[in-house]
mmCIF file of N, CA, C and O in Angstrom:
data_model
loop_
_atom_site.group_PDB
_atom_site.id
_atom_site.type_symbol
_atom_site.label_atom_id
_atom_site.label_comp_id
_atom_site.label_asym_id
_atom_site.label_seq_id
_atom_site.Cartn_x
_atom_site.Cartn_y
_atom_site.Cartn_z
ATOM 1 N N UNK A 1 63.890 164.712 35.560
ATOM 2 C CA UNK A 1 63.985 163.346 34.919
ATOM 3 C C UNK A 1 63.221 163.002 34.174
ATOM 4 O O UNK A 1 61.668 163.211 34.339
ATOM 5 N N UNK A 2 63.163 162.397 32.941
ATOM 6 C CA UNK A 2 62.428 161.929 32.028
ATOM 7 C C UNK A 2 61.535 160.703 32.361
ATOM 8 O O UNK A 2 62.269 159.870 33.393
ATOM 9 N N UNK A 3 60.505 160.424 31.914
ATOM 10 C CA UNK A 3 59.614 159.310 31.949
ATOM 11 C C UNK A 3 60.402 157.832 31.774
ATOM 12 O O UNK A 3 60.421 156.870 32.394
ATOM 13 N N UNK A 4 61.486 158.035 30.720
ATOM 14 C CA UNK A 4 62.175 157.191 30.120
ATOM 15 C C UNK A 4 63.541 156.738 31.327
ATOM 16 O O UNK A 4 63.779 155.340 31.564
ATOM 17 N N UNK A 5 63.749 157.853 31.935
ATOM 18 C CA UNK A 5 64.445 157.684 32.991
ATOM 19 C C UNK A 5 64.293 156.943 34.228
ATOM 20 O O UNK A 5 64.702 156.105 34.792
ATOM 21 N N UNK A 6 63.032 157.321 34.544
ATOM 22 C CA UNK A 6 62.291 156.944 35.705
ATOM 23 C C UNK A 6 62.168 155.467 35.314
ATOM 24 O O UNK A 6 61.937 154.525 36.284
ATOM 25 N N UNK A 7 61.383 154.942 33.970
ATOM 26 C CA UNK A 7 61.265 153.465 33.674
ATOM 27 C C UNK A 7 62.351 152.578 33.875
ATOM 28 O O UNK A 7 62.233 151.497 34.423
ATOM 29 N N UNK A 8 63.853 153.108 33.477
ATOM 30 C CA UNK A 8 64.704 152.371 33.424
ATOM 31 C C UNK A 8 65.121 152.043 35.130
ATOM 32 O O UNK A 8 65.415 151.027 35.510
ATOM 33 N N UNK A 9 64.797 153.198 36.048
ATOM 34 C CA UNK A 9 65.159 153.010 37.410
ATOM 35 C C UNK A 9 64.128 152.190 38.037
ATOM 36 O O UNK A 9 64.645 151.138 38.854
ATOM 37 N N UNK A 10 62.750 152.199 37.842
ATOM 38 C CA UNK A 10 61.823 151.047 38.036
ATOM 39 C C UNK A 10 62.129 149.789 37.603
ATOM 40 O O UNK A 10 61.996 148.828 38.685
ATOM 41 N N UNK A 11 62.517 149.696 36.537
ATOM 42 C CA UNK A 11 62.977 148.314 35.934
ATOM 43 C C UNK A 11 63.969 147.636 36.762
ATOM 44 O O UNK A 11 63.942 146.497 36.955
ATOM 45 N N UNK A 12 64.924 148.275 37.036
ATOM 46 C CA UNK A 12 66.186 147.787 37.583
ATOM 47 C C UNK A 12 65.793 147.527 39.440
ATOM 48 O O UNK A 12 66.164 146.357 39.756
ATOM 49 N N UNK A 13 64.818 148.521 39.804
ATOM 50 C CA UNK A 13 64.202 148.116 41.053
ATOM 51 C C UNK A 13 63.603 146.711 41.192
ATOM 52 O O UNK A 13 63.593 145.688 42.088
ATOM 53 N N UNK A 14 62.662 146.452 39.970
ATOM 54 C CA UNK A 14 61.835 145.254 39.925
ATOM 55 C C UNK A 14 62.620 144.187 39.832
ATOM 56 O O UNK A 14 62.379 143.202 40.352
ATOM 57 N N UNK A 15 63.811 144.089 38.947
ATOM 58 C CA UNK A 15 64.793 143.126 38.692
ATOM 59 C C UNK A 15 65.596 142.840 39.968
ATOM 60 O O UNK A 15 65.714 141.699 40.381
ATOM 61 N N UNK A 16 66.261 143.900 40.471
ATOM 62 C CA UNK A 16 67.081 143.756 41.733
ATOM 63 C C UNK A 16 66.253 143.436 43.096
ATOM 64 O O UNK A 16 66.991 142.472 44.068
ATOM 65 N N UNK A 17 65.248 143.888 43.402
ATOM 66 C CA UNK A 17 64.551 143.928 44.757
ATOM 67 C C UNK A 17 63.513 143.089 44.736
ATOM 68 O O UNK A 17 63.251 142.577 45.886
ATOM 69 N N UNK A 18 62.760 143.035 43.587
ATOM 70 C CA UNK A 18 61.523 142.238 43.837
ATOM 71 C C UNK A 18 61.809 140.751 43.220
ATOM 72 O O UNK A 18 61.567 139.967 43.755
ATOM 73 N N UNK A 19 61.751 141.027 41.826
ATOM 74 C CA UNK A 19 61.839 139.618 40.875
ATOM 75 C C UNK A 19 61.103 138.084 41.463
ATOM 76 O O UNK A 19 61.653 137.277 41.996
ATOM 77 N N UNK A 20 59.865 138.557 41.276
ATOM 78 C CA UNK A 20 59.010 137.401 41.859
ATOM 79 C C UNK A 20 59.257 135.928 41.314
ATOM 80 O O UNK A 20 59.021 134.870 42.079
ATOM 81 N N UNK A 21 59.982 136.149 40.026
ATOM 82 C CA UNK A 21 59.713 134.801 39.466
ATOM 83 C C UNK A 21 60.935 134.324 39.837
ATOM 84 O O UNK A 21 61.497 132.927 39.961
ATOM 85 N N UNK A 22 61.876 134.958 40.092
ATOM 86 C CA UNK A 22 63.365 134.245 40.782
ATOM 87 C C UNK A 22 64.224 133.683 39.629
ATOM 88 O O UNK A 22 65.256 133.244 40.294
ATOM 89 N N UNK A 23 64.241 134.499 38.507
ATOM 90 C CA UNK A 23 65.186 133.874 37.508
ATOM 91 C C UNK A 23 66.331 134.806 37.064
ATOM 92 O O UNK A 23 67.320 134.777 36.410
ATOM 93 N N UNK A 24 66.110 136.212 37.888
ATOM 94 C CA UNK A 24 67.116 137.182 37.766
ATOM 95 C C UNK A 24 67.670 137.479 36.323
ATOM 96 O O UNK A 24 67.085 137.772 35.319
ATOM 97 N N UNK A 25 69.264 137.349 36.023
ATOM 98 C CA UNK A 25 69.658 137.600 34.837
ATOM 99 C C UNK A 25 69.216 136.532 33.911
ATOM 100 O O UNK A 25 69.374 137.050 32.418
ATOM 101 N N UNK A 26 68.287 135.501 33.910
ATOM 102 C CA UNK A 26 67.954 134.803 33.071
ATOM 103 C C UNK A 26 66.543 135.334 32.230
ATOM 104 O O UNK A 26 66.315 134.875 31.061
ATOM 105 N N UNK A 27 66.106 136.138 32.629
ATOM 106 C CA UNK A 27 64.985 136.832 32.349
ATOM 107 C C UNK A 27 65.643 137.962 31.431
ATOM 108 O O UNK A 27 66.217 138.518 31.240
ATOM 109 N N UNK A 28 64.196 138.090 30.332
ATOM 110 C CA UNK A 28 64.318 139.285 29.338
ATOM 111 C C UNK A 28 64.331 140.351 30.063
ATOM 112 O O UNK A 28 63.787 140.645 31.161
ATOM 113 N N UNK A 29 64.979 141.540 29.779
ATOM 114 C CA UNK A 29 65.182 142.953 30.465
ATOM 115 C C UNK A 29 63.903 143.415 30.725
ATOM 116 O O UNK A 29 63.600 144.223 31.416
ATOM 117 N N UNK A 30 62.687 142.980 29.749
ATOM 118 C CA UNK A 30 61.431 143.638 29.734
ATOM 119 C C UNK A 30 60.279 142.754 30.325
ATOM 120 O O UNK A 30 59.364 143.001 30.534
ATOM 121 N N UNK A 31 60.694 141.874 31.211
ATOM 122 C CA UNK A 31 60.156 140.705 31.625
ATOM 123 C C UNK A 31 58.911 141.560 32.687
ATOM 124 O O UNK A 31 58.013 141.077 32.675
ATOM 125 N N UNK A 32 59.219 142.418 33.290
ATOM 126 C CA UNK A 32 58.337 143.191 34.517
ATOM 127 C C UNK A 32 57.456 144.562 33.956
ATOM 128 O O UNK A 32 56.971 145.107 34.540
ATOM 129 N N UNK A 33 58.078 144.735 32.487
ATOM 130 C CA UNK A 33 57.554 146.109 32.194
ATOM 131 C C UNK A 33 56.294 146.283 32.174
ATOM 132 O O UNK A 33 55.715 147.433 32.190
ATOM 133 N N UNK A 34 55.401 145.319 32.037
ATOM 134 C CA UNK A 34 53.810 145.329 31.781
ATOM 135 C C UNK A 34 53.185 146.093 33.341
ATOM 136 O O UNK A 34 52.210 146.693 33.279
ATOM 137 N N UNK A 35 54.473 145.940 34.268
ATOM 138 C CA UNK A 35 53.662 146.337 35.721
ATOM 139 C C UNK A 35 54.181 147.764 36.049
ATOM 140 O O UNK A 35 53.524 148.563 36.925
ATOM 141 N N UNK A 36 54.987 148.250 34.993
ATOM 142 C CA UNK A 36 55.625 149.682 35.251
ATOM 143 C C UNK A 36 54.781 150.825 35.129
ATOM 144 O O UNK A 36 54.562 151.538 35.991
ATOM 145 N N UNK A 37 53.714 150.913 34.303
ATOM 146 C CA UNK A 37 52.678 151.836 34.190
ATOM 147 C C UNK A 37 51.919 151.658 35.411
ATOM 148 O O UNK A 37 51.525 153.348 35.847
ATOM 149 N N UNK A 38 51.261 150.702 35.973
ATOM 150 C CA UNK A 38 50.590 150.790 37.096
ATOM 151 C C UNK A 38 51.341 151.358 38.383
ATOM 152 O O UNK A 38 50.918 152.197 39.350
ATOM 153 N N UNK A 39 52.600 150.851 38.464
ATOM 154 C CA UNK A 39 53.792 151.528 39.547
ATOM 155 C C UNK A 39 53.864 152.919 39.259
ATOM 156 O O UNK A 39 53.637 153.637 40.494
ATOM 157 N N UNK A 40 53.938 153.353 38.104
ATOM 158 C CA UNK A 40 54.045 154.901 37.988
ATOM 159 C C UNK A 40 53.057 155.845 38.177
ATOM 160 O O UNK A 40 52.988 156.561 38.918
ATOM 161 N N UNK A 41 51.787 154.991 37.862
ATOM 162 C CA UNK A 41 50.564 155.772 38.148
ATOM 163 C C UNK A 41 50.561 155.841 39.709
ATOM 164 O O UNK A 41 50.015 157.099 40.293
ATOM 165 N N UNK A 42 50.809 154.782 40.650
ATOM 166 C CA UNK A 42 50.256 154.898 41.934
ATOM 167 C C UNK A 42 51.794 156.019 42.715
ATOM 168 O O UNK A 42 51.228 156.698 43.429
ATOM 169 N N UNK A 43 52.904 155.721 42.104
ATOM 170 C CA UNK A 43 53.810 156.975 42.641
ATOM 171 C C UNK A 43 53.573 157.973 42.118
ATOM 172 O O UNK A 43 53.679 159.255 43.145
ATOM 173 N N UNK A 44 52.992 158.506 41.062
ATOM 174 C CA UNK A 44 52.180 159.725 40.653
ATOM 175 C C UNK A 44 51.369 160.327 41.696
ATOM 176 O O UNK A 44 51.135 161.459 41.666
ATOM 177 N N UNK A 45 50.602 159.637 42.238
ATOM 178 C CA UNK A 45 49.565 159.800 43.175
ATOM 179 C C UNK A 45 49.900 159.676 44.553
ATOM 180 O O UNK A 45 49.130 159.897 45.608
ATOM 181 N N UNK A 46 51.525 160.059 44.766
ATOM 182 C CA UNK A 46 51.875 159.909 46.108
ATOM 183 C C UNK A 46 51.574 158.818 46.846
ATOM 184 O O UNK A 46 51.543 158.836 48.335
ATOM 185 N N UNK A 47 51.560 157.365 46.398
ATOM 186 C CA UNK A 47 51.039 156.498 47.179
ATOM 187 C C UNK A 47 52.046 156.328 48.557
ATOM 188 O O UNK A 47 53.292 156.605 48.557
ATOM 189 N N UNK A 48 51.704 155.758 49.514
ATOM 190 C CA UNK A 48 52.671 155.236 50.539
ATOM 191 C C UNK A 48 53.396 153.839 50.037
ATOM 192 O O UNK A 48 52.881 152.998 49.127
ATOM 193 N N UNK A 49 54.446 153.624 50.703
ATOM 194 C CA UNK A 49 55.080 152.404 50.851
ATOM 195 C C UNK A 49 54.176 151.304 50.907
ATOM 196 O O UNK A 49 54.211 150.163 50.269
ATOM 197 N N UNK A 50 53.616 151.277 51.934
ATOM 198 C CA UNK A 50 52.224 150.018 52.067
ATOM 199 C C UNK A 50 51.660 150.027 50.668
ATOM 200 O O UNK A 50 51.001 148.688 50.645
ATOM 201 N N UNK A 51 50.830 151.174 50.483
ATOM 202 C CA UNK A 51 50.191 151.027 49.273
ATOM 203 C C UNK A 51 50.966 150.080 47.866
ATOM 204 O O UNK A 51 50.227 149.488 47.384
ATOM 205 N N UNK A 52 51.930 150.666 47.683
ATOM 206 C CA UNK A 52 52.515 150.162 46.728
ATOM 207 C C UNK A 52 52.995 148.634 46.931
ATOM 208 O O UNK A 52 53.106 147.693 46.101
ATOM 209 N N UNK A 53 53.648 148.560 48.296
ATOM 210 C CA UNK A 53 53.551 146.994 48.577
ATOM 211 C C UNK A 53 52.619 145.906 48.335
ATOM 212 O O UNK A 53 52.693 144.778 47.891
ATOM 213 N N UNK A 54 51.558 146.625 48.620
ATOM 214 C CA UNK A 54 50.007 145.812 48.308
ATOM 215 C C UNK A 54 50.028 145.235 47.188
ATOM 216 O O UNK A 54 49.524 144.444 46.827
ATOM 217 N N UNK A 55 50.169 146.596 46.132
ATOM 218 C CA UNK A 55 50.032 146.455 44.666
ATOM 219 C C UNK A 55 50.935 145.203 44.229
ATOM 220 O O UNK A 55 50.527 144.419 43.415
ATOM 221 N N UNK A 56 52.292 145.396 44.615
ATOM 222 C CA UNK A 56 53.160 144.393 44.420
ATOM 223 C C UNK A 56 52.799 142.780 44.784
ATOM 224 O O UNK A 56 52.914 141.796 43.743
ATOM 225 N N UNK A 57 52.403 142.772 45.704
ATOM 226 C CA UNK A 57 51.886 141.514 46.358
ATOM 227 C C UNK A 57 50.588 140.860 45.611
ATOM 228 O O UNK A 57 50.629 139.862 45.487
ATOM 229 N N UNK A 58 49.768 141.751 45.499
ATOM 230 C CA UNK A 58 48.668 141.461 44.563
ATOM 231 C C UNK A 58 48.989 140.872 43.360
ATOM 232 O O UNK A 58 48.533 139.783 42.558
ATOM 233 N N UNK A 59 50.124 141.577 42.581
ATOM 234 C CA UNK A 59 50.635 140.888 41.238
ATOM 235 C C UNK A 59 51.161 139.726 41.413
ATOM 236 O O UNK A 59 50.990 138.891 40.825
ATOM 237 N N UNK A 60 51.897 139.559 42.480
ATOM 238 C CA UNK A 60 52.621 138.320 42.977
ATOM 239 C C UNK A 60 51.352 137.139 43.109
ATOM 240 O O UNK A 60 51.779 135.965 42.384
ATOM 241 N N UNK A 61 50.418 137.608 43.672
ATOM 242 C CA UNK A 61 49.467 136.299 43.797
ATOM 243 C C UNK A 61 48.471 135.985 42.460
ATOM 244 O O UNK A 61 48.508 135.092 42.254
ATOM 245 N N UNK A 62 48.338 137.124 41.833
ATOM 246 C CA UNK A 62 47.096 137.389 41.039
ATOM 247 C C UNK A 62 47.914 136.853 39.524
ATOM 248 O O UNK A 62 47.422 136.076 38.860
ATOM 249 N N UNK A 63 49.217 137.091 39.628
ATOM 250 C CA UNK A 63 49.790 137.136 38.161
ATOM 251 C C UNK A 63 50.643 135.854 38.010
ATOM 252 O O UNK A 63 50.909 135.399 36.939
ATOM 253 N N UNK A 64 51.316 135.659 39.025
ATOM 254 C CA UNK A 64 52.152 134.754 39.208
ATOM 255 C C UNK A 64 51.993 133.473 40.145
ATOM 256 O O UNK A 64 52.697 132.476 39.917
ATOM 257 N N UNK A 65 50.696 133.433 40.254
ATOM 258 C CA UNK A 65 50.265 132.222 41.254
ATOM 259 C C UNK A 65 50.876 131.948 42.459
ATOM 260 O O UNK A 65 50.688 130.842 42.938
ATOM 261 N N UNK A 66 51.388 132.918 43.064
ATOM 262 C CA UNK A 66 52.315 132.787 44.750
ATOM 263 C C UNK A 66 51.354 132.385 45.785
ATOM 264 O O UNK A 66 50.168 133.233 45.557
ATOM 265 N N UNK A 67 51.220 131.408 46.518
ATOM 266 C CA UNK A 67 50.356 131.179 47.321
ATOM 267 C C UNK A 67 50.433 132.239 48.466
ATOM 268 O O UNK A 67 49.358 132.622 49.410
ATOM 269 N N UNK A 68 51.805 132.874 48.939
ATOM 270 C CA UNK A 68 51.945 133.820 49.887
ATOM 271 C C UNK A 68 52.866 134.834 49.110
ATOM 272 O O UNK A 68 53.535 134.483 48.235
ATOM 273 N N UNK A 69 53.135 135.748 49.827
ATOM 274 C CA UNK A 69 54.019 136.932 49.340
ATOM 275 C C UNK A 69 55.482 136.331 49.407
ATOM 276 O O UNK A 69 55.715 135.886 50.335
ATOM 277 N N UNK A 70 56.170 136.895 48.626
ATOM 278 C CA UNK A 70 57.602 136.646 48.550
ATOM 279 C C UNK A 70 58.331 137.165 49.630
ATOM 280 O O UNK A 70 59.818 136.636 50.023
ATOM 281 N N UNK A 71 57.686 138.511 50.142
ATOM 282 C CA UNK A 71 58.380 138.941 51.228
ATOM 283 C C UNK A 71 59.488 139.982 50.588
ATOM 284 O O UNK A 71 59.833 140.787 51.285
ATOM 285 N N UNK A 72 59.527 140.183 49.156
ATOM 286 C CA UNK A 72 60.531 141.002 48.695
ATOM 287 C C UNK A 72 60.013 142.217 48.215
ATOM 288 O O UNK A 72 60.231 143.504 47.709
ATOM 289 N N UNK A 73 58.599 142.416 48.148
ATOM 290 C CA UNK A 73 57.744 143.498 47.850
ATOM 291 C C UNK A 73 58.091 144.620 48.832
ATOM 292 O O UNK A 73 57.983 145.849 48.304
ATOM 293 N N UNK A 74 58.176 144.519 50.066
ATOM 294 C CA UNK A 74 58.506 145.577 50.974
ATOM 295 C C UNK A 74 59.820 146.246 50.610
ATOM 296 O O UNK A 74 59.539 147.222 50.646
ATOM 297 N N UNK A 75 60.792 145.784 50.574
ATOM 298 C CA UNK A 75 62.171 146.170 50.038
ATOM 299 C C UNK A 75 61.985 147.078 48.853
ATOM 300 O O UNK A 75 62.353 147.906 48.732
ATOM 301 N N UNK A 76 61.253 145.953 47.715
ATOM 302 C CA UNK A 76 60.998 146.874 46.447
ATOM 303 C C UNK A 76 60.294 147.981 46.539
ATOM 304 O O UNK A 76 60.360 148.978 46.014
ATOM 305 N N UNK A 77 59.091 148.101 47.389
ATOM 306 C CA UNK A 77 58.191 149.199 47.579
ATOM 307 C C UNK A 77 59.305 150.273 48.344
ATOM 308 O O UNK A 77 58.936 151.820 47.574
ATOM 309 N N UNK A 78 59.708 150.164 49.247
ATOM 310 C CA UNK A 78 60.845 151.067 49.918
ATOM 311 C C UNK A 78 61.383 151.808 48.917
ATOM 312 O O UNK A 78 61.804 153.231 49.058
ATOM 313 N N UNK A 79 62.263 151.133 47.906
ATOM 314 C CA UNK A 79 63.195 151.631 47.038
ATOM 315 C C UNK A 79 62.733 152.592 46.096
ATOM 316 O O UNK A 79 63.085 153.316 45.688
ATOM 317 N N UNK A 80 61.313 151.963 45.431
ATOM 318 C CA UNK A 80 60.609 152.706 44.700
ATOM 319 C C UNK A 80 60.170 154.098 45.052
ATOM 320 O O UNK A 80 60.442 154.711 44.273
ATOM 321 N N UNK A 81 59.797 154.005 46.258
ATOM 322 C CA UNK A 81 59.196 155.285 46.639
ATOM 323 C C UNK A 81 60.056 156.532 46.854
ATOM 324 O O UNK A 81 60.116 157.518 46.616
ATOM 325 N N UNK A 82 61.534 155.470 47.649
ATOM 326 C CA UNK A 82 62.621 156.799 47.815
ATOM 327 C C UNK A 82 63.048 156.938 46.448
ATOM 328 O O UNK A 82 63.437 158.378 46.448
ATOM 329 N N UNK A 83 63.190 156.216 45.395
ATOM 330 C CA UNK A 83 63.796 156.644 43.964
ATOM 331 C C UNK A 83 62.908 157.604 43.475
ATOM 332 O O UNK A 83 63.295 158.760 42.653
ATOM 333 N N UNK A 84 61.533 157.731 43.389
ATOM 334 C CA UNK A 84 60.941 158.371 42.756
ATOM 335 C C UNK A 84 60.630 160.153 43.545
ATOM 336 O O UNK A 84 60.747 160.739 42.873
ATOM 337 N N UNK A 85 60.697 159.843 44.806
ATOM 338 C CA UNK A 85 60.925 161.081 45.653
ATOM 339 C C UNK A 85 62.035 161.580 45.256
ATOM 340 O O UNK A 85 62.209 163.034 45.138
ATOM 341 N N UNK A 86 63.260 160.919 45.108
ATOM 342 C CA UNK A 86 64.571 161.865 44.895
ATOM 343 C C UNK A 86 64.956 162.196 43.305
ATOM 344 O O UNK A 86 65.500 163.175 43.101
ATOM 345 N N UNK A 87 63.934 161.617 42.620
ATOM 346 C CA UNK A 87 63.772 162.253 41.122
ATOM 347 C C UNK A 87 63.155 163.164 40.877
ATOM 348 O O UNK A 87 62.970 163.666 39.608
ATOM 349 N N UNK A 88 62.200 163.746 41.929
ATOM 350 C CA UNK A 88 61.383 164.913 41.730
ATOM 351 C C UNK A 88 62.220 166.120 41.432
ATOM 352 O O UNK A 88 63.077 166.760 41.715
#
């Protein structure tokens, strides 16, 4: 699978399962693209679901000013790790 294919899968999971902004279809398609390289880097290093969840929660708090985690990071992290494993 190409990096572009993986990018598309990650983008879809971020929109469908994570979406910390909460505007879903109202957002531009590239809204979360800035976070994809960091996520890919973690996945390439065979991170655990928990490590990826921690990364997503950190983004929620630092970049979006969330006082607490949305609770969506866990599902997104599980799906990201599973899709990455399946694409190998």
